[in-house]
PDB file of C-alpha atoms in Angstrom:
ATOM      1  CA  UNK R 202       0.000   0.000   0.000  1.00  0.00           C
ATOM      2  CA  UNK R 203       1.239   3.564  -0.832  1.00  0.00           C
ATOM      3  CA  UNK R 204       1.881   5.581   2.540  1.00  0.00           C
ATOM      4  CA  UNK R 205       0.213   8.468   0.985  1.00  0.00           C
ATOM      5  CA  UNK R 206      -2.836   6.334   0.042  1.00  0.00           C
ATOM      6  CA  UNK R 207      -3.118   4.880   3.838  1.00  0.00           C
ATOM      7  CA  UNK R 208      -2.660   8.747   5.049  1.00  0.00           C
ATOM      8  CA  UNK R 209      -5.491  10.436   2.460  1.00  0.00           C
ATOM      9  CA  UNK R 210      -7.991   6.949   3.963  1.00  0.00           C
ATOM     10  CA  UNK R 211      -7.414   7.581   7.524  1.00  0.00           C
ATOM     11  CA  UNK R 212      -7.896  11.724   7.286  1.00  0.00           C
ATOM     12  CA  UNK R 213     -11.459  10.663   5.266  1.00  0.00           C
ATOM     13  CA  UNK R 214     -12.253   8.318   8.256  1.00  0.00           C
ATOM     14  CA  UNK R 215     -11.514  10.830  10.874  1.00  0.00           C
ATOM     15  CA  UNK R 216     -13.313  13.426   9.087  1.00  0.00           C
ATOM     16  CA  UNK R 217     -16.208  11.018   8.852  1.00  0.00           C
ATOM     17  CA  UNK R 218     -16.048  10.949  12.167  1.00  0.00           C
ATOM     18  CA  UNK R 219     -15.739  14.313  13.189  1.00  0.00           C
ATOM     19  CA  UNK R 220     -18.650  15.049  11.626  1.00  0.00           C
ATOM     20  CA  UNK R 221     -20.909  12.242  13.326  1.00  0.00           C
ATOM     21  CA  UNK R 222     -21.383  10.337  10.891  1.00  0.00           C
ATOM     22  CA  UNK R 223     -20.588   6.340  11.099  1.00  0.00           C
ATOM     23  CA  UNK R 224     -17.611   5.443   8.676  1.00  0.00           C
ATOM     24  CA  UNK R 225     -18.121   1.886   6.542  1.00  0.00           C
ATOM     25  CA  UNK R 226     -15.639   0.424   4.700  1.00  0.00           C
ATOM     26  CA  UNK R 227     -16.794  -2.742   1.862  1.00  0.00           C
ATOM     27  CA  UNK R 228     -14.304  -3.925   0.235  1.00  0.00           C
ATOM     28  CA  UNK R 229     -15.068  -4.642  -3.614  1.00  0.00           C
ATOM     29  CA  UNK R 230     -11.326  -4.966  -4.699  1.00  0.00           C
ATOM     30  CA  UNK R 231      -9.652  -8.448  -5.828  1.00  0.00           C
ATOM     31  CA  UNK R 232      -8.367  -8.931  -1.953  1.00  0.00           C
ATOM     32  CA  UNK R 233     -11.756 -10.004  -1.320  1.00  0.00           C
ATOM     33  CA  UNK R 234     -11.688 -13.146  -3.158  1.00  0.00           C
ATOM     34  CA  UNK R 235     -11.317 -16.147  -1.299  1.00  0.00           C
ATOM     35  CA  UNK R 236     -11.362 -14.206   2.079  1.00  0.00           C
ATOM     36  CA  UNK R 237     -13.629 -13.504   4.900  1.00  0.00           C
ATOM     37  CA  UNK R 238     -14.327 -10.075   6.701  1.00  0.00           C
ATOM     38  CA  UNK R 239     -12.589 -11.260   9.780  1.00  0.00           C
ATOM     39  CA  UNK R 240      -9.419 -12.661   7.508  1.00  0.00           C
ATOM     40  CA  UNK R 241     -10.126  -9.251   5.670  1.00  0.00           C
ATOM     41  CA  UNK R 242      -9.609  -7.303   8.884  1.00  0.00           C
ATOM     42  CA  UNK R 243      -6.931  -9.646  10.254  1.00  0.00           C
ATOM     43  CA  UNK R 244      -4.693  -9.127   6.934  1.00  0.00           C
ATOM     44  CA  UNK R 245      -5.138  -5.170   7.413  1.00  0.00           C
ATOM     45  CA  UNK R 246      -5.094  -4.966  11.308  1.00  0.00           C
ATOM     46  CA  UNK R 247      -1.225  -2.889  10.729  1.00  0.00           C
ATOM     47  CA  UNK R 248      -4.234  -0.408   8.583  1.00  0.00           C
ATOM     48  CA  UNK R 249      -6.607   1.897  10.169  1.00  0.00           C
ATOM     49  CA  UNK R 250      -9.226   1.223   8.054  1.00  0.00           C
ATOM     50  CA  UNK R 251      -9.553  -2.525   9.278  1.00  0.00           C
ATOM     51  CA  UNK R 252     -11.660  -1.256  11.884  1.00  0.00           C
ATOM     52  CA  UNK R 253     -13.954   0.078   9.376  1.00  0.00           C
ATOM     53  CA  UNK R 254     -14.465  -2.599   7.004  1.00  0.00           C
ATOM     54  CA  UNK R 255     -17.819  -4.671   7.608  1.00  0.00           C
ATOM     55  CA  UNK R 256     -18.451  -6.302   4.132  1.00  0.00           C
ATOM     56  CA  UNK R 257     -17.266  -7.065   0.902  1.00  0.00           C
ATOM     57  CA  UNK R 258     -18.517  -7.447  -2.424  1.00  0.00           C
ATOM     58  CA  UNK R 259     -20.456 -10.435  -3.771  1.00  0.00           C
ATOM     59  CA  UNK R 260     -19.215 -11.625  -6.983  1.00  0.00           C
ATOM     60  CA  UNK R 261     -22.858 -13.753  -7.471  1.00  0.00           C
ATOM     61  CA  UNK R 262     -26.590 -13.106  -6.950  1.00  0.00           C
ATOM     62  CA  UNK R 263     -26.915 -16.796  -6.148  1.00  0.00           C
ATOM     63  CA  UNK R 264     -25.108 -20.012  -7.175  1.00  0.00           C
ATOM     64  CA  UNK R 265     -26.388 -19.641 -10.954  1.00  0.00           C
ATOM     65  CA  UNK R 266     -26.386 -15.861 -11.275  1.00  0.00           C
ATOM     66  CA  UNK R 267     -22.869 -14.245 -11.415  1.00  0.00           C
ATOM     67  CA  UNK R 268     -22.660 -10.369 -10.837  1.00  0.00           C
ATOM     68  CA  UNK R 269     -20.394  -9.343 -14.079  1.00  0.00           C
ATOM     69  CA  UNK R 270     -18.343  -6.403 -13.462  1.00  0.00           C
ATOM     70  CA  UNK R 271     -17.346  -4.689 -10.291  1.00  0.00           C
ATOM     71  CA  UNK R 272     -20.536  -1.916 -10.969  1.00  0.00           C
ATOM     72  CA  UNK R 273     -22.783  -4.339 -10.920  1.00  0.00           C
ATOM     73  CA  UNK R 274     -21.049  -5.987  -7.610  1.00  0.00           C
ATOM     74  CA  UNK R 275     -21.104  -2.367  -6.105  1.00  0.00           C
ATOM     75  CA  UNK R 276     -24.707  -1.626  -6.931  1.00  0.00           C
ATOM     76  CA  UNK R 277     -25.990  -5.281  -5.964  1.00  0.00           C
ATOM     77  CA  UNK R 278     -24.463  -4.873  -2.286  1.00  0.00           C
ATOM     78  CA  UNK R 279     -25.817  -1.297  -2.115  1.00  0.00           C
ATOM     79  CA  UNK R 280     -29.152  -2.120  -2.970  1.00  0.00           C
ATOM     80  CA  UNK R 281     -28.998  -5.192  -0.743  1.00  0.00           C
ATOM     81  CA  UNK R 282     -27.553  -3.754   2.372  1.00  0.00           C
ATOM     82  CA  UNK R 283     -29.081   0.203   2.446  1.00  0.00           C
ATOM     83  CA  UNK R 284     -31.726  -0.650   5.186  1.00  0.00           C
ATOM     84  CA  UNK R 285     -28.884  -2.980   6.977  1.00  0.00           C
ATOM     85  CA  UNK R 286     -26.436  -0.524   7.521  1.00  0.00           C
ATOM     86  CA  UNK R 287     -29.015   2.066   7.247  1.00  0.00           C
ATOM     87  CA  UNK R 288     -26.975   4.137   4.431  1.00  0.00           C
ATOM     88  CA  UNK R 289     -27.636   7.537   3.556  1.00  0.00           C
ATOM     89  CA  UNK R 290     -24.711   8.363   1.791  1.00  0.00           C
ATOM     90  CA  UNK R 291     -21.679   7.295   0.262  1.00  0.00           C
ATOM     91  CA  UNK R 292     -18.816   7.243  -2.077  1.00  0.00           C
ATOM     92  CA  UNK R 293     -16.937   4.245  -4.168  1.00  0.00           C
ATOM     93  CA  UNK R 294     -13.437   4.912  -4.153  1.00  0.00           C
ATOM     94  CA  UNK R 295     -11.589   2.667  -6.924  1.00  0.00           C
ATOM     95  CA  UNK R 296      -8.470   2.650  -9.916  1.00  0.00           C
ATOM     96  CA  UNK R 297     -10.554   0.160 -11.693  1.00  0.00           C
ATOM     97  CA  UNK R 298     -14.091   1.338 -13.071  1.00  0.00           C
ATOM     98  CA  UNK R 299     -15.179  -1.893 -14.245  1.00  0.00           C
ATOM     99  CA  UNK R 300     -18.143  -0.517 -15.120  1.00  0.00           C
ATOM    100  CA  UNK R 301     -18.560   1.614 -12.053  1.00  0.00           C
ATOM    101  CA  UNK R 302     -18.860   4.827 -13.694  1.00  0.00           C
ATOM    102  CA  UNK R 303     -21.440   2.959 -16.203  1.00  0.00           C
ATOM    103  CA  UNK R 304     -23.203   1.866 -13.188  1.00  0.00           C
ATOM    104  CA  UNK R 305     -23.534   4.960 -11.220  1.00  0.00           C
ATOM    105  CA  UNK R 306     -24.504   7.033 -14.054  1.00  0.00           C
ATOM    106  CA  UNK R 307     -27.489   4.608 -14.904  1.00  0.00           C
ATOM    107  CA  UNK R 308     -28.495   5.813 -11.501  1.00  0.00           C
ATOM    108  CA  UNK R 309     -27.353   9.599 -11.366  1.00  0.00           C
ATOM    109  CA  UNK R 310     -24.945   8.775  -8.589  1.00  0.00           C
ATOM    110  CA  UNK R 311     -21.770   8.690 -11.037  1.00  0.00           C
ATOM    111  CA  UNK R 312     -20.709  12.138  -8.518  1.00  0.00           C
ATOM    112  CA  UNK R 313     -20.533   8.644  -6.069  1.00  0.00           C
ATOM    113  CA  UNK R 314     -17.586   7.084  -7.814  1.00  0.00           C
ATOM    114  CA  UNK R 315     -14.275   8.371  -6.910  1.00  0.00           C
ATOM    115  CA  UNK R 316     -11.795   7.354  -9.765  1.00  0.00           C
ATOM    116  CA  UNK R 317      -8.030   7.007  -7.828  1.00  0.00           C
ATOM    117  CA  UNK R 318      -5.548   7.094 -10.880  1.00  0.00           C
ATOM    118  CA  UNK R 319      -2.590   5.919  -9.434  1.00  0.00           C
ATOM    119  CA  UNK R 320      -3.914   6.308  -5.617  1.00  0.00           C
ATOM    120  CA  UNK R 321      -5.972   7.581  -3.451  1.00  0.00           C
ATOM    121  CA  UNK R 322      -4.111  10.905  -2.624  1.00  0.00           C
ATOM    122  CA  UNK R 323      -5.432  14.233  -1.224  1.00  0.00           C
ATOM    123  CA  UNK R 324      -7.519  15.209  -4.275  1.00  0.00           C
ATOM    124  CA  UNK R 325      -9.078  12.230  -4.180  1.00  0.00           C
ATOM    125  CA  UNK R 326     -10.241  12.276  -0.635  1.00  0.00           C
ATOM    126  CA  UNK R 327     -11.250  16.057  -0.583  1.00  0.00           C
ATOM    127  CA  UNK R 328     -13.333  15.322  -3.315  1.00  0.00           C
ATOM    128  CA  UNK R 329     -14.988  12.124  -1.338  1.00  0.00           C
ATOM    129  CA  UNK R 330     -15.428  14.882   1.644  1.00  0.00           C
ATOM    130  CA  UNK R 331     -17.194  17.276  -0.850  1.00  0.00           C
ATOM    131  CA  UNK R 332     -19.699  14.487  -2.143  1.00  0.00           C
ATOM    132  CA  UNK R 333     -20.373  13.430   1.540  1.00  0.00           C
ATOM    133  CA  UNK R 334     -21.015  16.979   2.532  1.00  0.00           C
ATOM    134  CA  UNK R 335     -18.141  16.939   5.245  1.00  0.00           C
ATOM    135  CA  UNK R 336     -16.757  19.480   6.861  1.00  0.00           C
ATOM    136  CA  UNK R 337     -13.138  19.113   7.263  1.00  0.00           C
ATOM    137  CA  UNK R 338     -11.215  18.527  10.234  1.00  0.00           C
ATOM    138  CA  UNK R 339      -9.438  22.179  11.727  1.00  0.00           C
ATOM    139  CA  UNK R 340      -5.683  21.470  11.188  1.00  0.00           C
ATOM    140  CA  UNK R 341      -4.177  21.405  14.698  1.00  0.00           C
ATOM    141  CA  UNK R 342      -6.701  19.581  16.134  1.00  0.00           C
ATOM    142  CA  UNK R 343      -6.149  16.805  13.572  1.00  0.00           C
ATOM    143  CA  UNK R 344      -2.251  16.899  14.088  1.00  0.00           C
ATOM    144  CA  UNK R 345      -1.963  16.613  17.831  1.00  0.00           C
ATOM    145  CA  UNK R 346      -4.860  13.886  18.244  1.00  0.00           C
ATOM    146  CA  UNK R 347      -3.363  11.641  15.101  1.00  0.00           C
ATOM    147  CA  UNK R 348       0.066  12.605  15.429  1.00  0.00           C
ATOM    148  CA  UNK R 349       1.144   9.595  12.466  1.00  0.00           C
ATOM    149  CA  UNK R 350      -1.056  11.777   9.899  1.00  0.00           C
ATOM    150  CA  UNK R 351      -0.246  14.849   9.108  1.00  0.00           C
ATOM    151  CA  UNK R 352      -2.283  17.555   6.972  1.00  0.00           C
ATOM    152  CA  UNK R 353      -0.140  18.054   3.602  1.00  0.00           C
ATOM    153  CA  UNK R 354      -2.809  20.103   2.203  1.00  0.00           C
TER     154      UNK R 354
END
C-alpha cells in the first residue's frame, strides 16, 4: 500500500467521524476473493481502516447468477444492504471502473464514484469529503490527536 494512500484513507475516516457520521468500509477490490471479513480485517489490522471494514462485495446473486463487473457488484451490495447498515450516503473509491462509472450514471450517482488514478491521494479524498457533505477537520486539532497523519494540504 502507498503511505500516501493509507494517510489520504485515515484523514477521510476521521473526518467522517468528526462530523458524526458512522464510517463503513466494503471492500469490492480483488483482496476479497477467497477471504472472509474477519481474515479481511486480520490481513489489514497494521491499517486503520480494518476497523472500518464490515463487508465485501459479492461476486454472485446466487449459485447460478454471477454479478459481471465490479458496478454491478457495487450496486448489488448497495441495494442489498441500504436498510442494513441504514446508508444515507456514500462514495466508491476505486483505480478500476469496471463498469462503475457505467453503473452509477445509470443511476445519477456517477458524482458517487471516486476514480483514484494511481492512488488515493489528497484530491481524491477532498473530493470524497465534498460528495459526503463533510466538513473538514481544523488542522491542529487533527495533528496533535493523530500525530502519524499529518495535513499536507
Amino acid at each position: 500500500f502507498s503511505k500516501s494512500a493509507l494517510e489520504s484513507l485515515d484523514r477521510l475516516i476521521l473526518t467522517i467521524i468528526f462530523n458524526r457520521k458512522k464510517p463503513l468500509v466494503v471492500l469490492s477490490s480483488n483482496w476479497r476473493k477467497n477471504l472472509s471479513v474477519e481474515e479481511l480485517r486480520i490481513m489489514f489490522k497494521q491499517h486503520n481502516f480494518s476497523k472500518y471494514i464490515v463487508d465485501k462485495t459479492p461476486d454472485t446473486v446466487n449459485e447460478s447468477e454471477a454479478l459481471d463487473t465490479r458496478g454491478n457488484q457495487i450496486d448489488y451490495w448497495l441495494t442489498d444492504n441500504r436498510a442494513k447498515y441504514n446508508l444515507t450516503d456514500f462514495v466508491a473509491l476505486d483505480d478500476n471502473d469496471d463498469g462503475v462509472s457505467q453503473v452509477f450514471a445509470w443511476y445519477r450517482r456517477e458524482n458517487r464514484f471516486i476514480f483514484c488514478q494511481r492512488n488515493f491521494g489528497m484530491p481524491e479524498c477532498k473530493k470524497a469529503m465534498s460528495v459526503l457533505g463533510l466538513s473538514e477537520i481544523p488542522q491542529e486539532p487533527f495533528e496533535n490527536k493523530h500525530s502519524s497523519v499529518k495535513n499536507t494540504a
